[in-house]
Coordinates of C-alpha atoms in Angstrom, one line a residue:
X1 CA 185.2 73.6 55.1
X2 CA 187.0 76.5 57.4
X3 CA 187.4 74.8 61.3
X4 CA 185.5 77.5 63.5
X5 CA 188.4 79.7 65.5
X6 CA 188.5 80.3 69.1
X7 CA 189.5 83.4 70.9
X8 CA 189.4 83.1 74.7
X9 CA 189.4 85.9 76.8
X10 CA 190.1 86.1 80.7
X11 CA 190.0 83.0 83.4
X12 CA 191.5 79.3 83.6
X13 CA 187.9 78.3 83.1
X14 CA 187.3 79.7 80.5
X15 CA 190.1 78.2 78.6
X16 CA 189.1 75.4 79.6
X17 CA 185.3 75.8 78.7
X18 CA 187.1 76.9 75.2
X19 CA 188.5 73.2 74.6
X20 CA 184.8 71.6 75.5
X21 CA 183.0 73.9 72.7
X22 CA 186.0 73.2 70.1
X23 CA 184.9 69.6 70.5
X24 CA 181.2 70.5 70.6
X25 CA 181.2 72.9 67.2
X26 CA 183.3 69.7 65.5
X27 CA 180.8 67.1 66.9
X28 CA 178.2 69.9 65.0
X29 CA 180.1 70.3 61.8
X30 CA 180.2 74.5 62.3
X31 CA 182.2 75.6 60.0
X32 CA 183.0 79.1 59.1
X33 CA 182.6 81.1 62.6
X34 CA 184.7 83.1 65.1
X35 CA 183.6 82.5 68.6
X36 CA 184.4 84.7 71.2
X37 CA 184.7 83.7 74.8
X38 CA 184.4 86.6 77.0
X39 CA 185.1 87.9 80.5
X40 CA 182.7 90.1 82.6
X41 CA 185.4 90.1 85.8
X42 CA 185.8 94.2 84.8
X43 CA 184.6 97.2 83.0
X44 CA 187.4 96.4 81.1
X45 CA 187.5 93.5 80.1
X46 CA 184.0 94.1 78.8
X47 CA 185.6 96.9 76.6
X48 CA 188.4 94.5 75.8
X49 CA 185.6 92.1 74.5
X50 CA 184.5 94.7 71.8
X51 CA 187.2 96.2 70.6
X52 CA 188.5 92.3 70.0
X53 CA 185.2 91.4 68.2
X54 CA 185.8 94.5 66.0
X55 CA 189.0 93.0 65.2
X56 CA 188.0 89.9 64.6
X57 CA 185.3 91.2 62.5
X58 CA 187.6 92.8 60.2
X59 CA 190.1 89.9 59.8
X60 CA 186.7 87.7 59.3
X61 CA 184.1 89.3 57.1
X62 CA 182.4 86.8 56.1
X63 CA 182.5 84.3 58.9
X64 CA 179.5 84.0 61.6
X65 CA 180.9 85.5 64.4
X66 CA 179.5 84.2 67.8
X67 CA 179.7 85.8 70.9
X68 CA 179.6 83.7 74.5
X69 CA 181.3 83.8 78.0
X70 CA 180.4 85.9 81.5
X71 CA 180.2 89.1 79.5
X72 CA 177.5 87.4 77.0
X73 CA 176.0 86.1 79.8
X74 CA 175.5 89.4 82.2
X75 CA 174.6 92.1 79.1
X76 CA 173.6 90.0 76.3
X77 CA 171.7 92.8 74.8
X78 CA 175.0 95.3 74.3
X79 CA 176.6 92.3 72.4
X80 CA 173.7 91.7 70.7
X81 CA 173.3 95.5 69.7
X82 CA 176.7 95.5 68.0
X83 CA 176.5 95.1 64.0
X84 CA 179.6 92.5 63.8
X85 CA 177.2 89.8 65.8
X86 CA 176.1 87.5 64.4
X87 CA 174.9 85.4 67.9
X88 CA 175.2 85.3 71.4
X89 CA 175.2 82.3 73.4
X90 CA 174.8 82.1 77.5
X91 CA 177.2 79.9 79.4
X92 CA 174.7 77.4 79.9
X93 CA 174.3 77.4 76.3
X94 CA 177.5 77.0 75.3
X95 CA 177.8 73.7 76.5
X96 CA 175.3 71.9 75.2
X97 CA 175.4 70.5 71.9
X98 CA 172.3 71.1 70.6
X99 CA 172.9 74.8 70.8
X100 CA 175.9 74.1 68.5
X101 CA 174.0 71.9 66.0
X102 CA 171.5 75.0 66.0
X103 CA 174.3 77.1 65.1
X104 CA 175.7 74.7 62.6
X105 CA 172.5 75.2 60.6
X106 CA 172.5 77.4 57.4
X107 CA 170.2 79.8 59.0
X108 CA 169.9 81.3 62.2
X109 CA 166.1 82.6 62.9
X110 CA 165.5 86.0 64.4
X111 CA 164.4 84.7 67.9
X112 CA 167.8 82.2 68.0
X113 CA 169.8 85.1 67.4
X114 CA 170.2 85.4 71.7
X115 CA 170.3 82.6 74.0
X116 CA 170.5 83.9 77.2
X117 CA 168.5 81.7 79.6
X118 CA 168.3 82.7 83.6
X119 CA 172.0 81.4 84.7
X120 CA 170.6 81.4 89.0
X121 CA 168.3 78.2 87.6
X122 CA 171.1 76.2 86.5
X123 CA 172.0 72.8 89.0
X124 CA 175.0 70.7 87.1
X125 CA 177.9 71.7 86.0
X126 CA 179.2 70.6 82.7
X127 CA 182.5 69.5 84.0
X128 CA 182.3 66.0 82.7
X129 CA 182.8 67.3 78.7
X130 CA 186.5 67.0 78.3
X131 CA 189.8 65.3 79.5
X132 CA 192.1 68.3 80.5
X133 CA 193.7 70.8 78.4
X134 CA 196.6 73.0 77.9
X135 CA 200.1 71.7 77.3
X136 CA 200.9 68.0 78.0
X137 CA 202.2 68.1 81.2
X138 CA 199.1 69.6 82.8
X139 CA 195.6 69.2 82.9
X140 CA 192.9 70.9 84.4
X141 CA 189.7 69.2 85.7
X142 CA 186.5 71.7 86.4
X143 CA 185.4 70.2 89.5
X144 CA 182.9 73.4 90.5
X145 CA 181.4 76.4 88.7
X146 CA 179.5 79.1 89.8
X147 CA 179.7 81.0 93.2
X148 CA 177.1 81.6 96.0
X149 CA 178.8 84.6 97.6
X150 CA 177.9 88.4 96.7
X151 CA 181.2 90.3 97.5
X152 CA 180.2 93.8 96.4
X153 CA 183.0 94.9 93.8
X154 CA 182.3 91.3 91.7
X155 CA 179.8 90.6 88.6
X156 CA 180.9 87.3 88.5
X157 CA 177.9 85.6 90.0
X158 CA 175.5 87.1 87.5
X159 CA 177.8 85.1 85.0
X160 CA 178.1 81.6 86.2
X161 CA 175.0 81.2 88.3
X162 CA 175.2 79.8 91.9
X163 CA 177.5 77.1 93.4
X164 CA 177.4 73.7 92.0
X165 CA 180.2 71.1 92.1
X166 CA 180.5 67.9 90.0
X167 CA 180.2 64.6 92.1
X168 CA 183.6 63.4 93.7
X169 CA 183.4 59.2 91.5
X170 CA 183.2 61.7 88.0
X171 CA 186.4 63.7 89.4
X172 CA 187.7 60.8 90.3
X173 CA 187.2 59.3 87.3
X174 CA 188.0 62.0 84.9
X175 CA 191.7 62.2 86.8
X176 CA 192.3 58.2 86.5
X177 CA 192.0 58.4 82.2
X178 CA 194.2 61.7 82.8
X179 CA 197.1 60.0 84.4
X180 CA 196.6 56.6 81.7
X181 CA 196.8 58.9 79.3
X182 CA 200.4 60.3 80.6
X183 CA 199.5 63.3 82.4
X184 CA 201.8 64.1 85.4
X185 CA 199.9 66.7 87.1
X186 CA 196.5 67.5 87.4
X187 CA 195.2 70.8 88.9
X188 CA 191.6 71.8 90.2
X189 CA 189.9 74.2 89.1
X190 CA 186.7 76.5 89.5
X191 CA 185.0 79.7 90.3
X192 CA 184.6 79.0 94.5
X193 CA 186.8 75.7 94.7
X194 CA 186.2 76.2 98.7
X195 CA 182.7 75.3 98.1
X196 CA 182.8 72.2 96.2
X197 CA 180.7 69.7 97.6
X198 CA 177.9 71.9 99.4
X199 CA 175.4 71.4 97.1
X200 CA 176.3 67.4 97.2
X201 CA 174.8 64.7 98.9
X202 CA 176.3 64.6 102.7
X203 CA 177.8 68.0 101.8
X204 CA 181.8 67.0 101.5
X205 CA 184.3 69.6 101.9
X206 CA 187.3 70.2 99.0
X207 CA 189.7 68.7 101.6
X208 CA 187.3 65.0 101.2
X209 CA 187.8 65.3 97.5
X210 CA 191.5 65.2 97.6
X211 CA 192.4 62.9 99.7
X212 CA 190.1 60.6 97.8
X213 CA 192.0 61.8 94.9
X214 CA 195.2 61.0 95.9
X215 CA 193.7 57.8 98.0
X216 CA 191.8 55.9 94.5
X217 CA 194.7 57.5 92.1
X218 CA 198.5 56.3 93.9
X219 CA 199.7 56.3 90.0
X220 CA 198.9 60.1 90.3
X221 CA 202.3 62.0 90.6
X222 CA 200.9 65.7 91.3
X223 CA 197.8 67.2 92.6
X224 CA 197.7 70.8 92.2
X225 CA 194.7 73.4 93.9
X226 CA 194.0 76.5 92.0
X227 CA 192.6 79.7 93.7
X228 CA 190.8 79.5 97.0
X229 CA 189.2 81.3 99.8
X230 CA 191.6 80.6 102.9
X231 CA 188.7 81.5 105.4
X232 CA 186.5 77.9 103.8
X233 CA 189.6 75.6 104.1
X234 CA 188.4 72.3 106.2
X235 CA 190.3 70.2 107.9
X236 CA 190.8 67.5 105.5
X237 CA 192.5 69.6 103.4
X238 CA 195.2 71.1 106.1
X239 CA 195.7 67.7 107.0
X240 CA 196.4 66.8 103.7
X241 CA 198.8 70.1 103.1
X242 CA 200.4 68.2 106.2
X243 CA 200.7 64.8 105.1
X244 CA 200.7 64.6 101.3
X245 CA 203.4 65.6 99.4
X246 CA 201.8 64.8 95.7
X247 CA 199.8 68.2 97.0
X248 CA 201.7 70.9 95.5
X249 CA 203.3 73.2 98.2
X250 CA 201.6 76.2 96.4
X251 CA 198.1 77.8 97.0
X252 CA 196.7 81.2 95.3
X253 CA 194.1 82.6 97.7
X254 CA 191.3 85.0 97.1
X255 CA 191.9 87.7 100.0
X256 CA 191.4 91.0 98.2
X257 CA 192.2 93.3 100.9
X258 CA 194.2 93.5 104.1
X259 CA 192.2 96.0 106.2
X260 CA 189.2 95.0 108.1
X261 CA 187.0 98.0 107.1
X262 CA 187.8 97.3 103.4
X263 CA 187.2 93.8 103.8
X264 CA 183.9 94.3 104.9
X265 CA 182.8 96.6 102.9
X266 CA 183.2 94.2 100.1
X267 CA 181.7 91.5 101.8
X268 CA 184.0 89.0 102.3
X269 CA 183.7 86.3 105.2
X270 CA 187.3 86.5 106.7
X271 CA 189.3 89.3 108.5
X272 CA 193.3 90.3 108.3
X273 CA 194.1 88.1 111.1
X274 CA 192.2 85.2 109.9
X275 CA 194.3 85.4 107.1
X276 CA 197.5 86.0 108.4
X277 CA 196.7 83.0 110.9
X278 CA 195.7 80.9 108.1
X279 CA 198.6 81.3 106.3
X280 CA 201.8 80.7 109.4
X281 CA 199.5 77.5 110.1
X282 CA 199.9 76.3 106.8
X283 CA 203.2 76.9 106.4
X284 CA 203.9 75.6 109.9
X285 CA 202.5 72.1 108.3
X286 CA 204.6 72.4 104.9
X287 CA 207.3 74.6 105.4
X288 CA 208.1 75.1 101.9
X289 CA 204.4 76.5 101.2
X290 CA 204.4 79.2 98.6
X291 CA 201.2 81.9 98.5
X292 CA 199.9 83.7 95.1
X293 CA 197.5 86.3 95.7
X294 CA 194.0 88.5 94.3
X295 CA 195.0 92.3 95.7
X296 CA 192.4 95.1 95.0
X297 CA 194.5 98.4 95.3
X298 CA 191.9 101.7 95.8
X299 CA 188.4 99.9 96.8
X300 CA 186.1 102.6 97.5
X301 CA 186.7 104.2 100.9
X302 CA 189.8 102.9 100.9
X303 CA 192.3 105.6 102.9
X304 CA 196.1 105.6 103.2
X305 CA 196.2 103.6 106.4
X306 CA 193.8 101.1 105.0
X307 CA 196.2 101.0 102.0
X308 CA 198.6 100.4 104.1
X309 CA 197.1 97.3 105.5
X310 CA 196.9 95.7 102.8
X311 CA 200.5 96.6 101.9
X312 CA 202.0 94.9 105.3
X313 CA 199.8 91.5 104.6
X314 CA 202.0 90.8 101.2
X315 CA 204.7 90.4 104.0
X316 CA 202.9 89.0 106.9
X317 CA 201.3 86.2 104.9
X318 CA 204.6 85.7 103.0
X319 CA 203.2 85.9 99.6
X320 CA 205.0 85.5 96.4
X321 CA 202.8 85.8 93.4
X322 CA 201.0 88.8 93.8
X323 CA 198.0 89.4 90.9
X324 CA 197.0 93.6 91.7
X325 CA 194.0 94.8 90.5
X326 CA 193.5 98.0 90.2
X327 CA 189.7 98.6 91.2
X328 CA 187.3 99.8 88.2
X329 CA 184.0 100.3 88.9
X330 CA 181.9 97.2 87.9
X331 CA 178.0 98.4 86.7
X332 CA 175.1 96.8 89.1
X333 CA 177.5 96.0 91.3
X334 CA 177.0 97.4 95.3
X335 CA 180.6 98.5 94.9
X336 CA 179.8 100.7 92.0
X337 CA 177.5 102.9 93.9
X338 CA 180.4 104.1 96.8
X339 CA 182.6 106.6 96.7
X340 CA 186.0 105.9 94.9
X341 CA 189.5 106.5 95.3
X342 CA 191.3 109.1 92.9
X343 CA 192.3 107.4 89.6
X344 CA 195.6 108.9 90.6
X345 CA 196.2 107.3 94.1
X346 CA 194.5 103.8 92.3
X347 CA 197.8 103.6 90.0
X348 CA 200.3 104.7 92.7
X349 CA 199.1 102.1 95.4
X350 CA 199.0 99.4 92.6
X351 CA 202.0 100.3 91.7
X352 CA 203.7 100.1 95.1
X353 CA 201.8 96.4 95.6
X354 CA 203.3 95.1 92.3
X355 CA 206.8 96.0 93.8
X356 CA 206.1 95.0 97.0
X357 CA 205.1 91.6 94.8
X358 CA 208.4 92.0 92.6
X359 CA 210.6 91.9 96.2
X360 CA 208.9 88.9 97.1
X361 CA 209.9 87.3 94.2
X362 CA 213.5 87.9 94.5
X363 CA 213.7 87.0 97.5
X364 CA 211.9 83.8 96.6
X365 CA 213.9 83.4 93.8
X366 CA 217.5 83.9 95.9
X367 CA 215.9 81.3 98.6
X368 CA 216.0 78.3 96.2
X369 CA 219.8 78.7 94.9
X370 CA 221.5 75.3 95.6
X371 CA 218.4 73.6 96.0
X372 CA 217.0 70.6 94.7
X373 CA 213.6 70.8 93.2
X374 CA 211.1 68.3 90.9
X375 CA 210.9 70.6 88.5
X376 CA 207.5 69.4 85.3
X377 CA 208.4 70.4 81.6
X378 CA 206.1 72.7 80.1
X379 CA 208.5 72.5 77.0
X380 CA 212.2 71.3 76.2
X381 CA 213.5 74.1 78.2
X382 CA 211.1 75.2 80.6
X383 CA 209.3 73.4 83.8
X384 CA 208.2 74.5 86.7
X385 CA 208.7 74.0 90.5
X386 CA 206.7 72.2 93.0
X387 CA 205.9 76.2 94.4
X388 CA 205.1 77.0 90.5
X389 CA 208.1 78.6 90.1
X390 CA 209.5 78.9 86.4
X391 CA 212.8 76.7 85.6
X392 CA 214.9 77.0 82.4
X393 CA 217.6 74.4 81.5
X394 CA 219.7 74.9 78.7
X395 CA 220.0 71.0 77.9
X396 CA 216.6 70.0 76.2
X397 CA 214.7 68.0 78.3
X398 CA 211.5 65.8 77.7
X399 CA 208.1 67.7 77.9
X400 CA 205.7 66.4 80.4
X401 CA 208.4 64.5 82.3
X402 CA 209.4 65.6 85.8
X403 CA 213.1 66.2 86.1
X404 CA 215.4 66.1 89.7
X405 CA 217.5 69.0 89.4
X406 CA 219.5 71.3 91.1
X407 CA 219.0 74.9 90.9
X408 CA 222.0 77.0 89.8
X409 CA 221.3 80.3 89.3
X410 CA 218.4 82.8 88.0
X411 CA 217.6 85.0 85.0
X412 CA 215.4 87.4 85.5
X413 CA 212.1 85.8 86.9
X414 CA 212.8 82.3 86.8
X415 CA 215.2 79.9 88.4
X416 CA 218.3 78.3 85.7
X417 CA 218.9 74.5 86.3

């Protein structure tokens, strides 16, 4: 019996969400089938979903192939027009297990074929299905899915359905067999983290969540925050940038854009100053604070001096790890219908973020020679910094352990110990 195989394409979640249906298809006894977990974030990774199922068609000929994941979710109907298809599941669907016991069945009916329910009726999260993933040093915990904001460029929404965040005592929980089980950090994760708890009894705010974290879980070494929207960030949680340091010193944030026209035009809720602001006031409070970043270079509209905007925040809010996105047009998005930017211009002001990006690095990278970090093995030779910066050591050293080191030099990208 031929173990189903898993290709996963585009966010942390996803991965994640990967790992929960590996253990619902065994629980099922699938056997023979390629499942495909896509991404819908843009047009192109859409097209990057097909021309990988063609692929995978070809390697597997014979094997059900099974298509799921935001892309599944928002156009169901062009996966399920393409021959190589066997199924598509909805990312409701695809974590329960009855739809995988369906699936496990020798015969899939015409009408089972798609199973695509109405995502915007969905109220729980599935977060609950697994223990962490990934390598064993770090694991993630889904603590929210889904997002109640319509910025106009994203499609994301129409994936994962509206806010909903799992109840503090199952986090909680979930992050106490983690550390018995040896991991050393744990990082939170989902769509809007910002809005966990809104859709919770007494409406808690992220910041409650981890200081309860890393109040009921002391044995807990590292708490790690993935992507966030600076302009939601509540008190609890600056006061616990302040005051905790088993809260990673590094934050990625969602801003997007650095001029105020472009920002509202896509709809988000904070201006350039709110992010510059939020970002000296968090570094005020941990001075060794490092920022990733989302950048969309050539929004619709977007001039040279509005370019240029966003350009200057890289340096005013001090960020380091820069993720550009070149914009591409997103169908039934707002966005979509505006007047765009030359293809040409798109590539040249991405370009000049990435290097804007790449300086930041270095000089990142040069700021930490001499220094003395807690750097967690990924592998024997590899761990990264409290900021999330990459360390090699040419000793071995233990996976999953955290080492005290000093940092000698750099190679590239990362830092040598």
């Amino acid at each position: 019996m031929n173990a189903p195989k898993f290709t996963t394409l585009g966010c942390r979640l996803n991965a994640y969400e990967t790992e929960a249906m590996k253990e619902l298809s065994a629980e099922a006894g699938l056997s023979n089938a390629v499942i495909v977990n896509t991404c819908a974030v843009t047009a192109e990774a859409v097209r990057k979903a097909r021309q990988e199922i063609r692929k995978l068609r070809r390697e597997n000929p014979d094997a059900r192939l099974i298509v799921t994941g935001c892309a599944a979710q928002t156009e169901p109907e062009t996966f399920a027009a393409m021959s190589e298809v066997d199924a598509v599941i909805g990312n409701t669907e695809k974590m329960q297990a009855n739809t995988w016991k369906g699936l496990s069945a020798d015969f899939i009916g015409e009408t089972e074929a798609v199973q695509v329910d109405d995502i915007m009726s969905v109220t729980e999260t599935a977060g609950h299905l697994i223990d962490g993933f990934g390598t064993r040093s770090r694991a993630y915990v889904q603590v929210q899915n889904g997002c109640d904001h319509r910025c106009t460029f994203c499609i994301i929404p129409y994936g994962r359905g509206n806010s909903r965040s799992v109840p503090a005592g199952v986090v909680v929980e979930q992050i106490k067999r983690l550390v018995g089980k040896g991991y050393n950090e744990v990082v939170l994760t989902g769509v809007d983290l910002t809005s966990w708890g809104a859709d919770l009894p007494a409406e808690p705010k992220l910041g409650d969540l981890v200081m309860r974290i890393l109040k009921l879980v002391p044995d807990l070494p590292r708490l790690r925050i993935s992507s966030i929207d600076s302009i939601e960030v509540d008190e609890n949680l600056m006061q616990a940038i302040a005051t905790e340091p088993r809260l990673m010193p590094h934050l990625h944030l969602s801003l997007q854009a650095g001029d105020d026209m472009i920002l509202k035009r896509m709809k988000r809720r904070h201006l350039r100053d709110d992010a510059i602001a939020f970002c000296e006031e968090a570094k005020r409070l941990r001075p060794d604070m490092t920022y990733g970043a989302d950048i969309i270079a050539g929004f619709p509209t977007e001039t040279d001096a509005m370019f240029e905007n966003s350009l200057k925040l890289v340096q005013e809010c001090d960020l380091t790890w820069l993720h550009v996105f070149p914009y591409s047009a997103r169908q039934g998005t707002p966005a979509a219908r505006m007047p765009v930017v030359n293809g040409k211009a798109i590539k040249e002001r991405a370009a000049r973020l990435r290097a804007a990006g790449d300086a930041q690095v270095a000089a990142h990278l040069s700021a930490q020679q001499g220094k003395t970090h807690h750097i967690l093995m990924e592998n024997e030779h590899m761990g990264r910094t409290e900021q999330f910066t990459e360390v090699t050591f040419a000793r071995a050293q233990t996976e999953g352990q955290i080492v005290t080191a000093q940092i000698i030099g750099q190679n590239g990208s990362q830092l040598t110990a």
